């Protein structure tokens, strides 16, 4: 049975709270029918902005990247538009939404599980040259401490690329400890922050922040 389309308003209601994993999966699976048409590059600038940043740092056509919270493959679509030819594996627990990416043949492999910072996934340390994550550091999706897992999965010298809503990490946001945690990773020698910038209209009118971390 085809999943019933859900408008973007359902997602906005979801992220206004800290939902259960089941609510997150159901929302995205039910969004499958209209996801790509609602989140075009002019409305959701996270994927095109992150794609342009990835190609600044990565040029090896044989590089293998894990796209965390890959969804229907919006980020990889933008990277292909830029001529990027690296190899991608996808990770997203919403199976119905992921089917759209699989049908487009955007990924070599596709995993279906949540990134949990206190529970390492089954993938080995250093499995990937680089990690991308666009729009998933969100309450009920991936906690900011999930960056630890991104770095574990990344090879030494590789990059972790993150785009997210800037409001979450403001003092009055839902993730006020983000910057302190990031500082602790840098101070402990786990990674360096090689680029960080804010940009407008990340998600509709919401401002975004983009981070590039390099694993040490």
PDB file of C-alpha atoms in Angstrom:
ATOM      1  CA  UNK A   1       0.000   0.000   0.000  1.00  0.00           C
ATOM      2  CA  UNK A   2       1.323   3.442  -0.921  1.00  0.00           C
ATOM      3  CA  UNK A   3       2.035   5.650   2.087  1.00  0.00           C
ATOM      4  CA  UNK A   4      -0.379   8.548   2.498  1.00  0.00           C
ATOM      5  CA  UNK A   5       1.406  11.831   1.729  1.00  0.00           C
ATOM      6  CA  UNK A   6       1.862  14.206   4.636  1.00  0.00           C
ATOM      7  CA  UNK A   7       2.504  17.932   4.189  1.00  0.00           C
ATOM      8  CA  UNK A   8       5.569  19.660   5.574  1.00  0.00           C
ATOM      9  CA  UNK A   9       3.409  20.955   8.441  1.00  0.00           C
ATOM     10  CA  UNK A  10       3.364  17.442   9.928  1.00  0.00           C
ATOM     11  CA  UNK A  11       7.156  17.546  10.114  1.00  0.00           C
ATOM     12  CA  UNK A  12       7.126  20.987  11.742  1.00  0.00           C
ATOM     13  CA  UNK A  13       4.762  19.726  14.434  1.00  0.00           C
ATOM     14  CA  UNK A  14       7.009  16.719  14.970  1.00  0.00           C
ATOM     15  CA  UNK A  15      10.219  18.682  15.551  1.00  0.00           C
ATOM     16  CA  UNK A  16       8.522  21.112  17.922  1.00  0.00           C
ATOM     17  CA  UNK A  17       8.797  18.344  20.523  1.00  0.00           C
ATOM     18  CA  UNK A  18      11.117  15.418  21.205  1.00  0.00           C
ATOM     19  CA  UNK A  19       9.299  12.591  19.413  1.00  0.00           C
ATOM     20  CA  UNK A  20       9.771   8.859  19.758  1.00  0.00           C
ATOM     21  CA  UNK A  21      11.703   6.926  17.134  1.00  0.00           C
ATOM     22  CA  UNK A  22       8.431   5.433  15.937  1.00  0.00           C
ATOM     23  CA  UNK A  23       6.878   8.873  15.400  1.00  0.00           C
ATOM     24  CA  UNK A  24       9.913   9.986  13.422  1.00  0.00           C
ATOM     25  CA  UNK A  25       9.832   6.936  11.153  1.00  0.00           C
ATOM     26  CA  UNK A  26       6.078   7.186  10.595  1.00  0.00           C
ATOM     27  CA  UNK A  27       6.264  10.893   9.727  1.00  0.00           C
ATOM     28  CA  UNK A  28       8.930  10.388   7.084  1.00  0.00           C
ATOM     29  CA  UNK A  29       7.399   7.239   5.645  1.00  0.00           C
ATOM     30  CA  UNK A  30       4.057   9.051   5.318  1.00  0.00           C
ATOM     31  CA  UNK A  31       5.824  11.998   3.673  1.00  0.00           C
ATOM     32  CA  UNK A  32       7.214   9.852   0.871  1.00  0.00           C
ATOM     33  CA  UNK A  33       4.700  10.902  -1.759  1.00  0.00           C
ATOM     34  CA  UNK A  34       5.455  14.648  -1.567  1.00  0.00           C
ATOM     35  CA  UNK A  35       8.892  14.821   0.079  1.00  0.00           C
ATOM     36  CA  UNK A  36      10.893  15.712  -3.024  1.00  0.00           C
ATOM     37  CA  UNK A  37       8.338  18.208  -4.333  1.00  0.00           C
ATOM     38  CA  UNK A  38       7.975  20.001  -0.981  1.00  0.00           C
ATOM     39  CA  UNK A  39      11.713  20.168  -0.301  1.00  0.00           C
ATOM     40  CA  UNK A  40      13.021  21.668  -3.525  1.00  0.00           C
ATOM     41  CA  UNK A  41      16.402  23.486  -3.422  1.00  0.00           C
ATOM     42  CA  UNK A  42      14.742  26.910  -3.238  1.00  0.00           C
ATOM     43  CA  UNK A  43      12.855  25.865  -0.075  1.00  0.00           C
ATOM     44  CA  UNK A  44      15.444  23.622   1.574  1.00  0.00           C
ATOM     45  CA  UNK A  45      18.909  25.032   0.968  1.00  0.00           C
ATOM     46  CA  UNK A  46      20.647  22.557   3.246  1.00  0.00           C
ATOM     47  CA  UNK A  47      21.470  19.968   0.546  1.00  0.00           C
ATOM     48  CA  UNK A  48      22.785  22.365  -2.141  1.00  0.00           C
ATOM     49  CA  UNK A  49      24.804  24.354   0.399  1.00  0.00           C
ATOM     50  CA  UNK A  50      26.311  21.221   1.911  1.00  0.00           C
ATOM     51  CA  UNK A  51      27.026  19.781  -1.553  1.00  0.00           C
ATOM     52  CA  UNK A  52      28.995  22.861  -2.573  1.00  0.00           C
ATOM     53  CA  UNK A  53      31.032  22.540   0.612  1.00  0.00           C
ATOM     54  CA  UNK A  54      31.760  18.838   0.112  1.00  0.00           C
ATOM     55  CA  UNK A  55      33.258  19.432  -3.350  1.00  0.00           C
ATOM     56  CA  UNK A  56      35.598  22.057  -1.866  1.00  0.00           C
ATOM     57  CA  UNK A  57      37.262  19.385   0.265  1.00  0.00           C
ATOM     58  CA  UNK A  58      36.791  16.082  -1.564  1.00  0.00           C
ATOM     59  CA  UNK A  59      37.859  15.362  -5.147  1.00  0.00           C
ATOM     60  CA  UNK A  60      38.854  11.677  -5.168  1.00  0.00           C
ATOM     61  CA  UNK A  61      36.374   9.844  -7.401  1.00  0.00           C
ATOM     62  CA  UNK A  62      36.973   6.628  -5.448  1.00  0.00           C
ATOM     63  CA  UNK A  63      36.128   8.145  -2.078  1.00  0.00           C
ATOM     64  CA  UNK A  64      33.389   6.367  -0.114  1.00  0.00           C
ATOM     65  CA  UNK A  65      30.975   8.469   1.889  1.00  0.00           C
ATOM     66  CA  UNK A  66      28.263   7.515   4.379  1.00  0.00           C
ATOM     67  CA  UNK A  67      25.266   9.822   4.000  1.00  0.00           C
ATOM     68  CA  UNK A  68      23.557   9.804   7.407  1.00  0.00           C
ATOM     69  CA  UNK A  69      19.796  10.468   7.397  1.00  0.00           C
ATOM     70  CA  UNK A  70      19.974  10.141   3.629  1.00  0.00           C
ATOM     71  CA  UNK A  71      16.214  10.087   3.087  1.00  0.00           C
ATOM     72  CA  UNK A  72      15.351  10.183  -0.607  1.00  0.00           C
ATOM     73  CA  UNK A  73      18.879  11.235  -1.553  1.00  0.00           C
ATOM     74  CA  UNK A  74      18.503  15.023  -1.838  1.00  0.00           C
ATOM     75  CA  UNK A  75      22.162  15.640  -0.950  1.00  0.00           C
ATOM     76  CA  UNK A  76      23.538  13.151  -3.466  1.00  0.00           C
ATOM     77  CA  UNK A  77      21.305  14.591  -6.181  1.00  0.00           C
ATOM     78  CA  UNK A  78      22.874  18.013  -5.551  1.00  0.00           C
ATOM     79  CA  UNK A  79      26.372  16.535  -5.542  1.00  0.00           C
ATOM     80  CA  UNK A  80      25.758  14.798  -8.870  1.00  0.00           C
ATOM     81  CA  UNK A  81      24.612  18.128 -10.328  1.00  0.00           C
ATOM     82  CA  UNK A  82      28.066  19.453  -9.416  1.00  0.00           C
ATOM     83  CA  UNK A  83      29.784  16.546 -11.162  1.00  0.00           C
ATOM     84  CA  UNK A  84      30.811  14.760  -7.959  1.00  0.00           C
ATOM     85  CA  UNK A  85      31.467  11.087  -8.663  1.00  0.00           C
ATOM     86  CA  UNK A  86      32.281   9.622  -5.252  1.00  0.00           C
ATOM     87  CA  UNK A  87      30.617   6.449  -3.963  1.00  0.00           C
ATOM     88  CA  UNK A  88      27.807   6.725  -1.423  1.00  0.00           C
ATOM     89  CA  UNK A  89      26.132   4.466   1.099  1.00  0.00           C
ATOM     90  CA  UNK A  90      22.932   5.726   2.710  1.00  0.00           C
ATOM     91  CA  UNK A  91      21.616   5.419   6.247  1.00  0.00           C
ATOM     92  CA  UNK A  92      18.033   6.210   7.228  1.00  0.00           C
ATOM     93  CA  UNK A  93      15.518   4.295   9.361  1.00  0.00           C
ATOM     94  CA  UNK A  94      12.509   5.433   7.274  1.00  0.00           C
ATOM     95  CA  UNK A  95      12.310   2.518   4.849  1.00  0.00           C
ATOM     96  CA  UNK A  96       9.543   3.872   2.598  1.00  0.00           C
ATOM     97  CA  UNK A  97      11.305   7.193   2.053  1.00  0.00           C
ATOM     98  CA  UNK A  98      14.593   5.403   1.456  1.00  0.00           C
ATOM     99  CA  UNK A  99      13.003   3.419  -1.355  1.00  0.00           C
ATOM    100  CA  UNK A 100      12.948   6.609  -3.438  1.00  0.00           C
ATOM    101  CA  UNK A 101      16.728   6.883  -3.176  1.00  0.00           C
ATOM    102  CA  UNK A 102      17.186   3.199  -3.900  1.00  0.00           C
ATOM    103  CA  UNK A 103      15.001   3.501  -7.011  1.00  0.00           C
ATOM    104  CA  UNK A 104      17.189   6.390  -8.205  1.00  0.00           C
ATOM    105  CA  UNK A 105      20.279   4.194  -7.698  1.00  0.00           C
ATOM    106  CA  UNK A 106      21.996   6.942  -5.701  1.00  0.00           C
ATOM    107  CA  UNK A 107      23.611   4.608  -3.162  1.00  0.00           C
ATOM    108  CA  UNK A 108      25.670   1.429  -3.259  1.00  0.00           C
ATOM    109  CA  UNK A 109      24.231   0.204   0.075  1.00  0.00           C
ATOM    110  CA  UNK A 110      21.449   1.479   2.307  1.00  0.00           C
ATOM    111  CA  UNK A 111      21.204   0.870   6.058  1.00  0.00           C
ATOM    112  CA  UNK A 112      18.057   1.275   8.148  1.00  0.00           C
ATOM    113  CA  UNK A 113      18.784   2.240  11.758  1.00  0.00           C
ATOM    114  CA  UNK A 114      19.111   5.257  14.052  1.00  0.00           C
ATOM    115  CA  UNK A 115      22.441   6.746  15.076  1.00  0.00           C
ATOM    116  CA  UNK A 116      22.499   6.524  18.862  1.00  0.00           C
ATOM    117  CA  UNK A 117      25.415   8.257  20.618  1.00  0.00           C
ATOM    118  CA  UNK A 118      25.390   5.860  23.582  1.00  0.00           C
ATOM    119  CA  UNK A 119      25.094   2.738  21.420  1.00  0.00           C
ATOM    120  CA  UNK A 120      27.626   2.311  18.591  1.00  0.00           C
ATOM    121  CA  UNK A 121      26.128   0.877  15.431  1.00  0.00           C
ATOM    122  CA  UNK A 122      27.289  -2.348  13.808  1.00  0.00           C
ATOM    123  CA  UNK A 123      29.598  -0.593  11.324  1.00  0.00           C
ATOM    124  CA  UNK A 124      33.312  -0.778  12.101  1.00  0.00           C
ATOM    125  CA  UNK A 125      35.555   2.102  13.155  1.00  0.00           C
ATOM    126  CA  UNK A 126      36.866   4.040  10.175  1.00  0.00           C
ATOM    127  CA  UNK A 127      34.474   2.408   7.708  1.00  0.00           C
ATOM    128  CA  UNK A 128      34.178   5.512   5.533  1.00  0.00           C
ATOM    129  CA  UNK A 129      36.443   8.149   4.054  1.00  0.00           C
ATOM    130  CA  UNK A 130      33.950  10.879   4.925  1.00  0.00           C
ATOM    131  CA  UNK A 131      30.529  11.350   6.547  1.00  0.00           C
ATOM    132  CA  UNK A 132      27.710  13.673   5.519  1.00  0.00           C
ATOM    133  CA  UNK A 133      24.654  14.591   7.572  1.00  0.00           C
ATOM    134  CA  UNK A 134      22.137  17.114   6.310  1.00  0.00           C
ATOM    135  CA  UNK A 135      19.205  18.107   8.483  1.00  0.00           C
ATOM    136  CA  UNK A 136      19.211  15.289  11.022  1.00  0.00           C
ATOM    137  CA  UNK A 137      20.652  16.815  14.202  1.00  0.00           C
ATOM    138  CA  UNK A 138      17.134  17.451  15.411  1.00  0.00           C
ATOM    139  CA  UNK A 139      15.251  16.538  18.615  1.00  0.00           C
ATOM    140  CA  UNK A 140      14.098  12.939  18.346  1.00  0.00           C
ATOM    141  CA  UNK A 141      16.298  12.296  15.314  1.00  0.00           C
ATOM    142  CA  UNK A 142      20.030  12.484  16.123  1.00  0.00           C
ATOM    143  CA  UNK A 143      21.293  14.169  19.279  1.00  0.00           C
ATOM    144  CA  UNK A 144      24.339  16.377  18.776  1.00  0.00           C
ATOM    145  CA  UNK A 145      26.452  13.878  20.708  1.00  0.00           C
ATOM    146  CA  UNK A 146      25.851  11.596  17.721  1.00  0.00           C
ATOM    147  CA  UNK A 147      28.764  13.502  16.182  1.00  0.00           C
ATOM    148  CA  UNK A 148      30.942  11.142  18.235  1.00  0.00           C
ATOM    149  CA  UNK A 149      29.584   8.248  16.198  1.00  0.00           C
ATOM    150  CA  UNK A 150      30.128  10.138  12.936  1.00  0.00           C
ATOM    151  CA  UNK A 151      33.766  10.603  13.886  1.00  0.00           C
ATOM    152  CA  UNK A 152      34.132   6.945  14.904  1.00  0.00           C
ATOM    153  CA  UNK A 153      32.905   5.831  11.488  1.00  0.00           C
ATOM    154  CA  UNK A 154      35.179   8.276   9.653  1.00  0.00           C
ATOM    155  CA  UNK A 155      38.771   7.452   8.733  1.00  0.00           C
ATOM    156  CA  UNK A 156      41.586   9.542  10.194  1.00  0.00           C
ATOM    157  CA  UNK A 157      42.067  12.654   8.125  1.00  0.00           C
ATOM    158  CA  UNK A 158      38.555  12.355   6.721  1.00  0.00           C
ATOM    159  CA  UNK A 159      35.831  14.981   6.965  1.00  0.00           C
ATOM    160  CA  UNK A 160      32.463  15.072   8.664  1.00  0.00           C
ATOM    161  CA  UNK A 161      30.087  17.501   6.920  1.00  0.00           C
ATOM    162  CA  UNK A 162      27.028  18.684   8.862  1.00  0.00           C
ATOM    163  CA  UNK A 163      24.221  21.082   7.954  1.00  0.00           C
ATOM    164  CA  UNK A 164      21.550  21.855  10.534  1.00  0.00           C
ATOM    165  CA  UNK A 165      19.107  24.476  11.775  1.00  0.00           C
ATOM    166  CA  UNK A 166      21.016  27.181  13.606  1.00  0.00           C
ATOM    167  CA  UNK A 167      18.248  27.859  16.092  1.00  0.00           C
ATOM    168  CA  UNK A 168      18.694  24.498  17.789  1.00  0.00           C
ATOM    169  CA  UNK A 169      22.130  25.451  19.145  1.00  0.00           C
ATOM    170  CA  UNK A 170      21.260  28.944  20.360  1.00  0.00           C
ATOM    171  CA  UNK A 171      21.175  29.474  24.159  1.00  0.00           C
ATOM    172  CA  UNK A 172      17.360  29.276  24.098  1.00  0.00           C
ATOM    173  CA  UNK A 173      17.291  26.371  21.640  1.00  0.00           C
ATOM    174  CA  UNK A 174      16.798  22.656  22.231  1.00  0.00           C
ATOM    175  CA  UNK A 175      20.527  21.852  21.938  1.00  0.00           C
ATOM    176  CA  UNK A 176      22.260  24.593  24.001  1.00  0.00           C
ATOM    177  CA  UNK A 177      25.152  22.245  24.904  1.00  0.00           C
ATOM    178  CA  UNK A 178      26.209  21.767  21.287  1.00  0.00           C
ATOM    179  CA  UNK A 179      29.139  24.202  21.246  1.00  0.00           C
ATOM    180  CA  UNK A 180      30.521  22.958  24.576  1.00  0.00           C
ATOM    181  CA  UNK A 181      30.432  19.394  23.291  1.00  0.00           C
ATOM    182  CA  UNK A 182      32.129  20.363  20.056  1.00  0.00           C
ATOM    183  CA  UNK A 183      34.824  22.210  22.010  1.00  0.00           C
ATOM    184  CA  UNK A 184      35.418  19.106  24.136  1.00  0.00           C
ATOM    185  CA  UNK A 185      36.001  17.018  20.988  1.00  0.00           C
ATOM    186  CA  UNK A 186      38.504  19.560  19.684  1.00  0.00           C
ATOM    187  CA  UNK A 187      40.253  19.975  23.048  1.00  0.00           C
ATOM    188  CA  UNK A 188      40.596  16.209  23.446  1.00  0.00           C
ATOM    189  CA  UNK A 189      42.235  15.895  20.030  1.00  0.00           C
ATOM    190  CA  UNK A 190      39.452  13.950  18.330  1.00  0.00           C
ATOM    191  CA  UNK A 191      38.862  16.433  15.527  1.00  0.00           C
ATOM    192  CA  UNK A 192      39.400  19.960  14.264  1.00  0.00           C
ATOM    193  CA  UNK A 193      36.731  22.393  13.101  1.00  0.00           C
ATOM    194  CA  UNK A 194      38.088  23.422   9.695  1.00  0.00           C
ATOM    195  CA  UNK A 195      35.087  25.468   8.582  1.00  0.00           C
ATOM    196  CA  UNK A 196      31.913  26.814  10.136  1.00  0.00           C
ATOM    197  CA  UNK A 197      29.468  29.316   8.728  1.00  0.00           C
ATOM    198  CA  UNK A 198      25.864  30.427   8.999  1.00  0.00           C
ATOM    199  CA  UNK A 199      23.582  30.808   5.998  1.00  0.00           C
ATOM    200  CA  UNK A 200      20.068  32.078   5.381  1.00  0.00           C
ATOM    201  CA  UNK A 201      16.987  30.117   4.344  1.00  0.00           C
ATOM    202  CA  UNK A 202      18.419  26.744   5.318  1.00  0.00           C
ATOM    203  CA  UNK A 203      14.892  25.378   5.721  1.00  0.00           C
ATOM    204  CA  UNK A 204      12.304  27.791   4.317  1.00  0.00           C
ATOM    205  CA  UNK A 205      13.036  30.963   6.375  1.00  0.00           C
ATOM    206  CA  UNK A 206      15.069  29.277   9.138  1.00  0.00           C
ATOM    207  CA  UNK A 207      18.784  30.085   9.213  1.00  0.00           C
ATOM    208  CA  UNK A 208      21.273  27.239   9.092  1.00  0.00           C
ATOM    209  CA  UNK A 209      24.760  26.418  10.268  1.00  0.00           C
ATOM    210  CA  UNK A 210      27.270  24.333   8.325  1.00  0.00           C
ATOM    211  CA  UNK A 211      30.190  22.544   9.945  1.00  0.00           C
ATOM    212  CA  UNK A 212      33.206  20.772   8.497  1.00  0.00           C
ATOM    213  CA  UNK A 213      35.115  18.642  10.992  1.00  0.00           C
ATOM    214  CA  UNK A 214      38.318  16.768  10.243  1.00  0.00           C
ATOM    215  CA  UNK A 215      39.099  13.638  12.211  1.00  0.00           C
ATOM    216  CA  UNK A 216      42.552  13.560  13.767  1.00  0.00           C
TER     217      UNK A 216
END
